[in-house]
PDB file of C-alpha atoms in Angstrom:
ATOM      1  CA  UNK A  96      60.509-219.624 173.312  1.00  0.00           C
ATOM      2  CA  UNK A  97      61.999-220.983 176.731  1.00  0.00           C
ATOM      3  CA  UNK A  98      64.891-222.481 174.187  1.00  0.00           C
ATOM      4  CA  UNK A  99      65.533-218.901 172.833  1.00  0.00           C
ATOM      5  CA  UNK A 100      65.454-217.227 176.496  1.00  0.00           C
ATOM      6  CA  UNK A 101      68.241-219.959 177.909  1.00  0.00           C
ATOM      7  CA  UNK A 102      70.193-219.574 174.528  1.00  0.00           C
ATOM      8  CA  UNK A 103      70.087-216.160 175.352  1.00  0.00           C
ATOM      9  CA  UNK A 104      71.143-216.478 178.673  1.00  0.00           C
ATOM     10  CA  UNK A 105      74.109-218.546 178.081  1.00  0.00           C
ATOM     11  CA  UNK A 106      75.501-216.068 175.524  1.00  0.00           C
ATOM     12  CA  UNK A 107      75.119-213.266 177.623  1.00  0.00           C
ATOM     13  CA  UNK A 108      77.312-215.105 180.124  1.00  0.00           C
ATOM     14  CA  UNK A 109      79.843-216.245 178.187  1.00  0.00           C
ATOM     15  CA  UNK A 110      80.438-212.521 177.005  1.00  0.00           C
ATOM     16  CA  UNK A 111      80.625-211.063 180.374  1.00  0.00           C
ATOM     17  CA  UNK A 112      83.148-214.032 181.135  1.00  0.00           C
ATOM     18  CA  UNK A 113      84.903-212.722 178.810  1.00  0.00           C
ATOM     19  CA  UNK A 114      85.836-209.136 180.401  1.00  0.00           C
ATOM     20  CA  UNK A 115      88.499-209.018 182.280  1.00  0.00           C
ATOM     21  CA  UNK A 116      87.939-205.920 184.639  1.00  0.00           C
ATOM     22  CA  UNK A 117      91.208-205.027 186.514  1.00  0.00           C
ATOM     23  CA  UNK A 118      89.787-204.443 190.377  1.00  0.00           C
ATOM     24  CA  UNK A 119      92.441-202.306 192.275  1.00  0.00           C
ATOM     25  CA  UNK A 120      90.576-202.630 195.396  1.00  0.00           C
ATOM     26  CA  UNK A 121      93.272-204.566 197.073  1.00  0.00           C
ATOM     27  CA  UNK A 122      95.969-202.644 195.833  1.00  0.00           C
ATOM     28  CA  UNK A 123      97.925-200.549 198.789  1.00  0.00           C
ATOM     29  CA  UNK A 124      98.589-196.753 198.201  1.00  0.00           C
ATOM     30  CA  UNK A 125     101.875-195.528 197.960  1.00  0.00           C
ATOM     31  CA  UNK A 126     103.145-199.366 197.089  1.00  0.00           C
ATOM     32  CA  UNK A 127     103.924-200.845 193.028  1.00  0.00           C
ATOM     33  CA  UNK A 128     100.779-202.204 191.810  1.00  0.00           C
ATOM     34  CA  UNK A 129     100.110-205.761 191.979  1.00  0.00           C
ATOM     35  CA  UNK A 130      97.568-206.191 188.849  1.00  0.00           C
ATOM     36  CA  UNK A 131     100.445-204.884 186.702  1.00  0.00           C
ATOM     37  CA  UNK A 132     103.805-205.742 186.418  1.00  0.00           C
ATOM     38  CA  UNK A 133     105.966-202.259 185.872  1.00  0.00           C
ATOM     39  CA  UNK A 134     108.390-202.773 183.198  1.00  0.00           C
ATOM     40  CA  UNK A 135     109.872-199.276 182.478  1.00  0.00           C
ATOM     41  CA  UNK A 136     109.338-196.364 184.782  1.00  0.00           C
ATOM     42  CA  UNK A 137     107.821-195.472 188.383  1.00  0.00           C
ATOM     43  CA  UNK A 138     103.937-196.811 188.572  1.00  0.00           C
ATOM     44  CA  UNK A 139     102.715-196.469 192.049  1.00  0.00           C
ATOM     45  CA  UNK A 140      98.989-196.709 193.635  1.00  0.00           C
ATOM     46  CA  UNK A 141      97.674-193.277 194.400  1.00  0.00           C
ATOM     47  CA  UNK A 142      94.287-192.426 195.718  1.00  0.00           C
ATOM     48  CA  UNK A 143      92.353-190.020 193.519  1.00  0.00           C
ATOM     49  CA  UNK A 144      89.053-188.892 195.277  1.00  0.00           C
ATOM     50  CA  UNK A 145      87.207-192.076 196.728  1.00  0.00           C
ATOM     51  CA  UNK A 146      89.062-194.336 194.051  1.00  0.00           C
ATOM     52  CA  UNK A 147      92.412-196.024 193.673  1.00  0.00           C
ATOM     53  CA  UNK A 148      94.206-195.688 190.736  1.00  0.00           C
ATOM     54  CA  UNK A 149      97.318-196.418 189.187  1.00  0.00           C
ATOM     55  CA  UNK A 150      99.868-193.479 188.585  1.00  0.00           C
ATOM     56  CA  UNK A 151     102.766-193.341 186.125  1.00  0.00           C
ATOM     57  CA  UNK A 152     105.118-191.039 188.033  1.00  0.00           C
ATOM     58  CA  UNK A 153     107.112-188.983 185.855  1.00  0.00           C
ATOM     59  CA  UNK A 154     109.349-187.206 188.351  1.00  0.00           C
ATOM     60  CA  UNK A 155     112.115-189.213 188.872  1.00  0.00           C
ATOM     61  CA  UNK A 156     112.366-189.846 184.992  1.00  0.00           C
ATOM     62  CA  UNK A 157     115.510-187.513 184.192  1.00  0.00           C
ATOM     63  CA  UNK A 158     116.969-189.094 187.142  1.00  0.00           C
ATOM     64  CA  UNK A 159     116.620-192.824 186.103  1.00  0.00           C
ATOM     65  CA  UNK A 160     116.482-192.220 182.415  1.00  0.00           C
ATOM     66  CA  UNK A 161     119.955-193.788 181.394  1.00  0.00           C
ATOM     67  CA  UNK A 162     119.603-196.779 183.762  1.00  0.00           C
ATOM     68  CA  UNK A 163     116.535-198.436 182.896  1.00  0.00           C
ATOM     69  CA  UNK A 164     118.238-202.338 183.284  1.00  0.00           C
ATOM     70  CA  UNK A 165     117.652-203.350 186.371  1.00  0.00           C
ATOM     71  CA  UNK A 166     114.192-203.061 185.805  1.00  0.00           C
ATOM     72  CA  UNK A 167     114.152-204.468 182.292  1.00  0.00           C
ATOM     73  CA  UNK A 168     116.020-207.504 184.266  1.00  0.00           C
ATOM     74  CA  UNK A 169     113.646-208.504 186.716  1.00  0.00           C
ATOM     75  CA  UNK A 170     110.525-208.046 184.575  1.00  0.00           C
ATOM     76  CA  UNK A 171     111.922-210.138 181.645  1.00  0.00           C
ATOM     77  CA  UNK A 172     112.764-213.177 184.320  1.00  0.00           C
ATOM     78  CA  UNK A 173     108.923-212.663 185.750  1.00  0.00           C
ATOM     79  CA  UNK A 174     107.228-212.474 182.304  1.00  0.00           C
ATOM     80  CA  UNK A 175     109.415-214.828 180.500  1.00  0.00           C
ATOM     81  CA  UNK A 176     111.229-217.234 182.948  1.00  0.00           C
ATOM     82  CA  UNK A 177     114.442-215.808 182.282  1.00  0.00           C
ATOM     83  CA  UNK A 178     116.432-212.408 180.870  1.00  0.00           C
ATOM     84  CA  UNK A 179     116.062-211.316 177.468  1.00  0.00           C
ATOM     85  CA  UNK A 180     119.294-210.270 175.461  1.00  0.00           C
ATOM     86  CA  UNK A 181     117.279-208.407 172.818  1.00  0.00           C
ATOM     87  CA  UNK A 182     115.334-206.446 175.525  1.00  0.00           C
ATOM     88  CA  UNK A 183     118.718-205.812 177.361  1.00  0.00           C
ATOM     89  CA  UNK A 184     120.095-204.268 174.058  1.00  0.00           C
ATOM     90  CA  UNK A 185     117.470-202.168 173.387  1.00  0.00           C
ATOM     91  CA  UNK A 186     117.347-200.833 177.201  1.00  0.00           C
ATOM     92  CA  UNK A 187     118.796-197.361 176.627  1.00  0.00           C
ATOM     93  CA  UNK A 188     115.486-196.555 174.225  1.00  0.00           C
ATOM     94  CA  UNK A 189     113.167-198.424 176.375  1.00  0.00           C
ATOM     95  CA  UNK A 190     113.873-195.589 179.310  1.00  0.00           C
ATOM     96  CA  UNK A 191     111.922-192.832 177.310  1.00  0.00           C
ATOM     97  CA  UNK A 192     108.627-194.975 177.230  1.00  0.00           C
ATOM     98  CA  UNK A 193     107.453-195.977 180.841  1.00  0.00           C
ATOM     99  CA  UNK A 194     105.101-199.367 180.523  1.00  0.00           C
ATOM    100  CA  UNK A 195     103.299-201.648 182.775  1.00  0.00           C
ATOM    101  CA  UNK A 196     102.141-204.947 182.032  1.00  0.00           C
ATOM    102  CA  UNK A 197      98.753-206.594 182.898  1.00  0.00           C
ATOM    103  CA  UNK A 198      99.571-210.142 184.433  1.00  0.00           C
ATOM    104  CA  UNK A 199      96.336-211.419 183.858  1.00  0.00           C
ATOM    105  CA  UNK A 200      96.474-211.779 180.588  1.00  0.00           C
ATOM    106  CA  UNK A 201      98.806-213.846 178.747  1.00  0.00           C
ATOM    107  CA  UNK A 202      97.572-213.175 175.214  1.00  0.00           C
ATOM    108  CA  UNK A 203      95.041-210.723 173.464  1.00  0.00           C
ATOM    109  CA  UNK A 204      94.373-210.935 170.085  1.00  0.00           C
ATOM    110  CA  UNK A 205      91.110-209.685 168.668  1.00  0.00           C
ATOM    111  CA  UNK A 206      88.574-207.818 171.142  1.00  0.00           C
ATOM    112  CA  UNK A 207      88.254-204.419 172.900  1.00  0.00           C
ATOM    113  CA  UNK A 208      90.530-202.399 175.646  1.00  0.00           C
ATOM    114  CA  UNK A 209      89.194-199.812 177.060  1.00  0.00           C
ATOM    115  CA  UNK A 210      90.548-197.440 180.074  1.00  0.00           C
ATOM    116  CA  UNK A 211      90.467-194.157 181.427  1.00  0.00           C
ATOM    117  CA  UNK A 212      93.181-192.033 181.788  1.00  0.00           C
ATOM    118  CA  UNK A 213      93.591-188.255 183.889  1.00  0.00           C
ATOM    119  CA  UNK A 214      96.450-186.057 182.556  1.00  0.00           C
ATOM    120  CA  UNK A 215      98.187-185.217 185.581  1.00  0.00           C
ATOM    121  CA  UNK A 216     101.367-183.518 184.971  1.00  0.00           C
ATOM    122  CA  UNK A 217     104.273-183.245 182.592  1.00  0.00           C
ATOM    123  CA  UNK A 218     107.049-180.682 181.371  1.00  0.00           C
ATOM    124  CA  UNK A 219     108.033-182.557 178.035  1.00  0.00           C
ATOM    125  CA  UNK A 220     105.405-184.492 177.334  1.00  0.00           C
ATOM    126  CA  UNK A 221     101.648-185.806 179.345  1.00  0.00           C
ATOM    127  CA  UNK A 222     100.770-188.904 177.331  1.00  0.00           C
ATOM    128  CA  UNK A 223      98.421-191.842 178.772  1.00  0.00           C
ATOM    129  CA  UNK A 224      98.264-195.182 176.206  1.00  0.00           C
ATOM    130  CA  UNK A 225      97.218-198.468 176.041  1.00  0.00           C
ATOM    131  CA  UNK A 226      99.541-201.042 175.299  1.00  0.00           C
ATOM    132  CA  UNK A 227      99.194-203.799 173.479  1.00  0.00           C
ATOM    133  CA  UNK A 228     100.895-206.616 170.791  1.00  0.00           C
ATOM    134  CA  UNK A 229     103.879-206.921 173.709  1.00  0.00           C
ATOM    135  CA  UNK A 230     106.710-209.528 172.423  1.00  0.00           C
ATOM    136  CA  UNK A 231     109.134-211.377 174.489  1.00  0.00           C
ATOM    137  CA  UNK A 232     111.956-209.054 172.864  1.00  0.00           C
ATOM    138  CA  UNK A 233     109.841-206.065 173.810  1.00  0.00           C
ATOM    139  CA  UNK A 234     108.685-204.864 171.398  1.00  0.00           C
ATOM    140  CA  UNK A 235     105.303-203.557 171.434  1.00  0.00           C
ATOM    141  CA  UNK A 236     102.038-201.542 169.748  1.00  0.00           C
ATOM    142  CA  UNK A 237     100.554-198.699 171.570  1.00  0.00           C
ATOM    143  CA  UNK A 238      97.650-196.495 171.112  1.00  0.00           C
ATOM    144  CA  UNK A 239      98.047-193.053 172.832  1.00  0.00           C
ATOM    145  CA  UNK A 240      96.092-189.581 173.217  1.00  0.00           C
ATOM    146  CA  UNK A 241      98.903-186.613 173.819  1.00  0.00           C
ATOM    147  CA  UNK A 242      98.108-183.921 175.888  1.00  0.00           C
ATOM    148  CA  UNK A 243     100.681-181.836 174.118  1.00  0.00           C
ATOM    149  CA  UNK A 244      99.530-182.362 170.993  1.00  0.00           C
ATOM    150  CA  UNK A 245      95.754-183.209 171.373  1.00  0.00           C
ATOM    151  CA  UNK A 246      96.030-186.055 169.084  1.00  0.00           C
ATOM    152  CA  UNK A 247      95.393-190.190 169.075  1.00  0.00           C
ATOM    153  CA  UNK A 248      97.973-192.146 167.284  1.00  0.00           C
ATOM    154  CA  UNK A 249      98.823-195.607 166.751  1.00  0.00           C
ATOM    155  CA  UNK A 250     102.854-196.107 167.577  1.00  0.00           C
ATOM    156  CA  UNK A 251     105.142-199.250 167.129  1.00  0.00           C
ATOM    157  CA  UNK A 252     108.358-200.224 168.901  1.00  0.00           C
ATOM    158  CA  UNK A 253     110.796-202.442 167.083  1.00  0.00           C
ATOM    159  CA  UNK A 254     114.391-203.326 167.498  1.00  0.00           C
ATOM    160  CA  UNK A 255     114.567-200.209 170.068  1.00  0.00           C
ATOM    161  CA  UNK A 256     113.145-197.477 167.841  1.00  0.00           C
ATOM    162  CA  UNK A 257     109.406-196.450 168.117  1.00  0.00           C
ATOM    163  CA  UNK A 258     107.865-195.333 164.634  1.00  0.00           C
ATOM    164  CA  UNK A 259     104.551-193.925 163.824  1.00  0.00           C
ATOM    165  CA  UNK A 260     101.817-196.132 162.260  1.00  0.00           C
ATOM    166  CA  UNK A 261      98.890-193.698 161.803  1.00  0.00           C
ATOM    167  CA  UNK A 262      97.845-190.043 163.772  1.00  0.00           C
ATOM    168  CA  UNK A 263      94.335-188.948 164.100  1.00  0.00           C
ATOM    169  CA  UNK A 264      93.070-186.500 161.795  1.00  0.00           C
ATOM    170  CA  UNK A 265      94.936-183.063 162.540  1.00  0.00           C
ATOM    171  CA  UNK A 266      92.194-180.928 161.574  1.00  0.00           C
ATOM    172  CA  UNK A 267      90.130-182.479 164.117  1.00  0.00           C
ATOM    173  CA  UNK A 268      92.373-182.197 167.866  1.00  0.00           C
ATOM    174  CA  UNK A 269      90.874-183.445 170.703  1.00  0.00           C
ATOM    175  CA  UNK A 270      91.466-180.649 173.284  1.00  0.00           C
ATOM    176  CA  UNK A 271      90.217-182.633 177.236  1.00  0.00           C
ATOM    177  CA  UNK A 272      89.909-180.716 180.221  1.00  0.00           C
ATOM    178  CA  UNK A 273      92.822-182.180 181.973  1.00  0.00           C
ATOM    179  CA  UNK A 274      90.959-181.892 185.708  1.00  0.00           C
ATOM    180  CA  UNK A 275      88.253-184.849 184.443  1.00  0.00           C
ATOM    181  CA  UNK A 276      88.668-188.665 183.782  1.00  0.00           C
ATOM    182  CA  UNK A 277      88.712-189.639 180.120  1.00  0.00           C
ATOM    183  CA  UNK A 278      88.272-193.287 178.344  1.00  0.00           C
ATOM    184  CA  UNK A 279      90.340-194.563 175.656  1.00  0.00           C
ATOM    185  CA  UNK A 280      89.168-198.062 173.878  1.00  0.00           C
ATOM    186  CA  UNK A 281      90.641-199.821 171.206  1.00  0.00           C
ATOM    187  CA  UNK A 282      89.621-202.537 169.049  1.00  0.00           C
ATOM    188  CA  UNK A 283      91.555-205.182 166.971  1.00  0.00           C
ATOM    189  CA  UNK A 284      88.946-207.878 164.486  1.00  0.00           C
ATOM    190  CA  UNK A 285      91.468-209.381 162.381  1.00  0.00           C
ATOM    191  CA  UNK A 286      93.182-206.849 160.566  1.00  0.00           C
ATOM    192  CA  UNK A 287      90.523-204.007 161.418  1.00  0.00           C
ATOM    193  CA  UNK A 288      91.798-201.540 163.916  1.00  0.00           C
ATOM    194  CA  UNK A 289      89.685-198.631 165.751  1.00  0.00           C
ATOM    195  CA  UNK A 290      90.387-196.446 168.866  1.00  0.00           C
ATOM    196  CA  UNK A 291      88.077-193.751 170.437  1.00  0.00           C
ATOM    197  CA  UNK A 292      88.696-191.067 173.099  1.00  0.00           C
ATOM    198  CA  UNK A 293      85.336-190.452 175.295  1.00  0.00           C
ATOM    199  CA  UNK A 294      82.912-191.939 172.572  1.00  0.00           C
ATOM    200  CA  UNK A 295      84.474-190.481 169.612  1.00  0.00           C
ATOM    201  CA  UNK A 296      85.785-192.347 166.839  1.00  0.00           C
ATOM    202  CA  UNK A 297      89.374-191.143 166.593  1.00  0.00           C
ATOM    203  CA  UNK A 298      91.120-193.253 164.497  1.00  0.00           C
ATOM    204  CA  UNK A 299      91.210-195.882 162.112  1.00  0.00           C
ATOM    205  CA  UNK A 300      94.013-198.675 160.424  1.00  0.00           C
ATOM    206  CA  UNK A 301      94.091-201.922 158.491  1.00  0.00           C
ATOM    207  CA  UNK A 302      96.881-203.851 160.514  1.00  0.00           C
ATOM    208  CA  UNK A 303      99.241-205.752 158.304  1.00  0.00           C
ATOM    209  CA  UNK A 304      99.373-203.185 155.468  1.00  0.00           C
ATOM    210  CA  UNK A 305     102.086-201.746 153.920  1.00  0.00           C
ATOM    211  CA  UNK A 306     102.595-198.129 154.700  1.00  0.00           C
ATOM    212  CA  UNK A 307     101.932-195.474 152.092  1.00  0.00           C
ATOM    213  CA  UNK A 308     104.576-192.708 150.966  1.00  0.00           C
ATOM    214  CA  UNK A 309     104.429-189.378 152.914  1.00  0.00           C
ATOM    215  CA  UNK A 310     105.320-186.180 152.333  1.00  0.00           C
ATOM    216  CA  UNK A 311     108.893-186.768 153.272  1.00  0.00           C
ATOM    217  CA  UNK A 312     108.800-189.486 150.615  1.00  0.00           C
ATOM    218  CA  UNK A 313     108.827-193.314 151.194  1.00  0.00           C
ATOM    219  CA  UNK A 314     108.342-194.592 154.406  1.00  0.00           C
ATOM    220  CA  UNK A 315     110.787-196.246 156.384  1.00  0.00           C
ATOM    221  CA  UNK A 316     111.656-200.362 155.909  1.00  0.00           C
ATOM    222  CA  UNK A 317     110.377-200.971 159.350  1.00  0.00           C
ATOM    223  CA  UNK A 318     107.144-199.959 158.646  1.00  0.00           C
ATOM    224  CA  UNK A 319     106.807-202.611 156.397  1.00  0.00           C
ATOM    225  CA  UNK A 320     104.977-205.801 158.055  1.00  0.00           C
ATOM    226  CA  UNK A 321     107.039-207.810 156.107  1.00  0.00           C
ATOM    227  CA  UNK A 322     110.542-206.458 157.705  1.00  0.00           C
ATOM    228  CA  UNK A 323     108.989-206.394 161.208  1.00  0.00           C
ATOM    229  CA  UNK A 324     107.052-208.874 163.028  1.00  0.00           C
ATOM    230  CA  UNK A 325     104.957-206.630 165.626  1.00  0.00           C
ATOM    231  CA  UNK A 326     103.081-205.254 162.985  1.00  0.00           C
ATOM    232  CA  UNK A 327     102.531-208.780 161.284  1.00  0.00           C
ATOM    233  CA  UNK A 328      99.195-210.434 161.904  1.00  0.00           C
ATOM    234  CA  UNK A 329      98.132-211.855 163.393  1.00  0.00           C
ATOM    235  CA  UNK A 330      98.202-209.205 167.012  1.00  0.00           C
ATOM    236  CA  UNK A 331      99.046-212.054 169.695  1.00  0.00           C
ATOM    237  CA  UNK A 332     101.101-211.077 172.702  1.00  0.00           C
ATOM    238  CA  UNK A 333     100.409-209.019 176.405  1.00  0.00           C
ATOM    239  CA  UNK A 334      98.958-205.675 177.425  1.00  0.00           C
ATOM    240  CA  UNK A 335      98.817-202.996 179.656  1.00  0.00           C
ATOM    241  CA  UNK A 336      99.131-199.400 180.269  1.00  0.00           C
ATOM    242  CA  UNK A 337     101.897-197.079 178.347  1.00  0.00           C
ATOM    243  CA  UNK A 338     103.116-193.268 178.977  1.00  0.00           C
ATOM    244  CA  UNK A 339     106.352-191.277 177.676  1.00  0.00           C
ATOM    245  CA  UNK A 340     109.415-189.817 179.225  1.00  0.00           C
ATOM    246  CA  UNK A 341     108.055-187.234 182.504  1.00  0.00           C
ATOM    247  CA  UNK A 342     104.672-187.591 181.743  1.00  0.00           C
ATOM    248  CA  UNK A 343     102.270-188.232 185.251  1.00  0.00           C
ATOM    249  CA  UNK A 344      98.926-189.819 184.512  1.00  0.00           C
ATOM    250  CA  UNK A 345      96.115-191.727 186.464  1.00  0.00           C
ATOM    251  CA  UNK A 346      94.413-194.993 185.097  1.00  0.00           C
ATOM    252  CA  UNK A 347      91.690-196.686 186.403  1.00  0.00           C
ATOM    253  CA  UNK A 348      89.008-198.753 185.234  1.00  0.00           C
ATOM    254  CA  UNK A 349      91.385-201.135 183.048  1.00  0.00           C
ATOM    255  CA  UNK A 350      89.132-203.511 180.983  1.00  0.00           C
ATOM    256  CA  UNK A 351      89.391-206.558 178.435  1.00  0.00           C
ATOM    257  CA  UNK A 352      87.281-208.296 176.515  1.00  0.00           C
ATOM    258  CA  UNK A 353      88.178-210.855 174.276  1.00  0.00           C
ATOM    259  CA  UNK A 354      86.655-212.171 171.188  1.00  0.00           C
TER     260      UNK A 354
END
């Protein structure tokens, strides 16, 4: 019995070693975060209540839209040791998707991310995702929930063009009172994918498949694992928090847990 209790014990342990909680305790108000490394777009601490949280500031988006490579710049040379020509040439369509990276964590494969997310503003669009499946050249997966639209939906970014993968269910929107906090969590096992929004299972894809035909007839070649490498498996590469265009959102409570 005492042999089943330390077993026990250990496990437990090793699991909640495993969650990697982002703590923005120490982050300073008004400043750039320090847990995540912005690669597109304005992130800044704000203070929301008696909590600090990270903002994606949308404002000055129309403004900075066609110059996105300084930023591209530095952030490849931090994350990678030095500049990225792909990234560089895909700059002009990186500027309508602000992202932020989470530095500590080099790699997430299988597991669960979970966040939550307050829709804040927007004109054109109010979108708060998690990021994930980031590649050296920059390309990327990313779950989202739209304020717009009401809707979850798994997106991918390759060679500077971001295609769907799979929306949730349109006779089912997911209307959230903008004025409360939200959680999205994802989870990759293999080639299983899930994502929920506040509990609720919201969508559902096999990773690695080939895409079926839509209405509009077939799909397009990037969708095809075979023709693009961020949707090959297995997912292997950074994370962190993703928005679009003027969209202003607050995240907090920014977790991983691998498997």
């Amino acid at each position: 019995m005492k042999a089943v209790f330390v077993t026990a014990v250990v496990l437990a342990v090793t699991a909640c070693a495993a969650d990697i909680k982002v703590d923005l305790k120490n982050e300073q108000v008004g400043k750039a975060p320090v847990t995540f490394e912005p690669m597109v777009g304005t992130w800044v601490v704000a203070q929301d209540g008696g909590d600090k949280v990270i903002m994606i500031d949308g404002r000055p988006w129309v403004a900075s839209k066609d110059n996105p490579t300084k930023l591209l710049l530095q952030t490849a040379r931090k994350l990678y040791g030095t500049s990225n020509e792909e990234l560089m040439d895909n700059a002009k369509q990186f500027a309508y998707f602000p992202v932020a990276i989470l530095k500590t964590v080099d790699t997430f494969s299988n597991g669960t991310i979970s966040m939550k997310f307050k829709t804040v503003a927007g004109d054109s669009d109010r979108c708060s995702g998690i990021l994930f499946n980031v590649k050296p050249n920059g390309d990327w997966l990313a779950v989202r929930y739209n304020d717009t639209e009401n809707n979850v939906a798994l997106w991918e970014f390759h060679n500077g063009i971001r295609r769907n993968v799979k929306f949730s269910d349109r006779a089912k929107p997911f209307p959230l009172d903008r004025s409360a906090w939200h959680e999205l969590k994802m989870t990759v096992d293999g080639a299983s994918f899930q994502a929920w929004l506040d509990g609720a299972l919201a969508l559902e894809y096999t990773l690695g498949s080939d895409p079926a035909a839509g209405r509009r007839g077939p799909p397009n070649p990037d969708l095809f694992p075979a023709n693009n490498p961020v949707l090959q498996l297995p997912v292997a590469g950074r994370v962190g928090l993703w928005s679009k265009t003027d969209s202003t959102s607050y995240f907090k409570d920014y977790v991983v847990t691998k498997r």
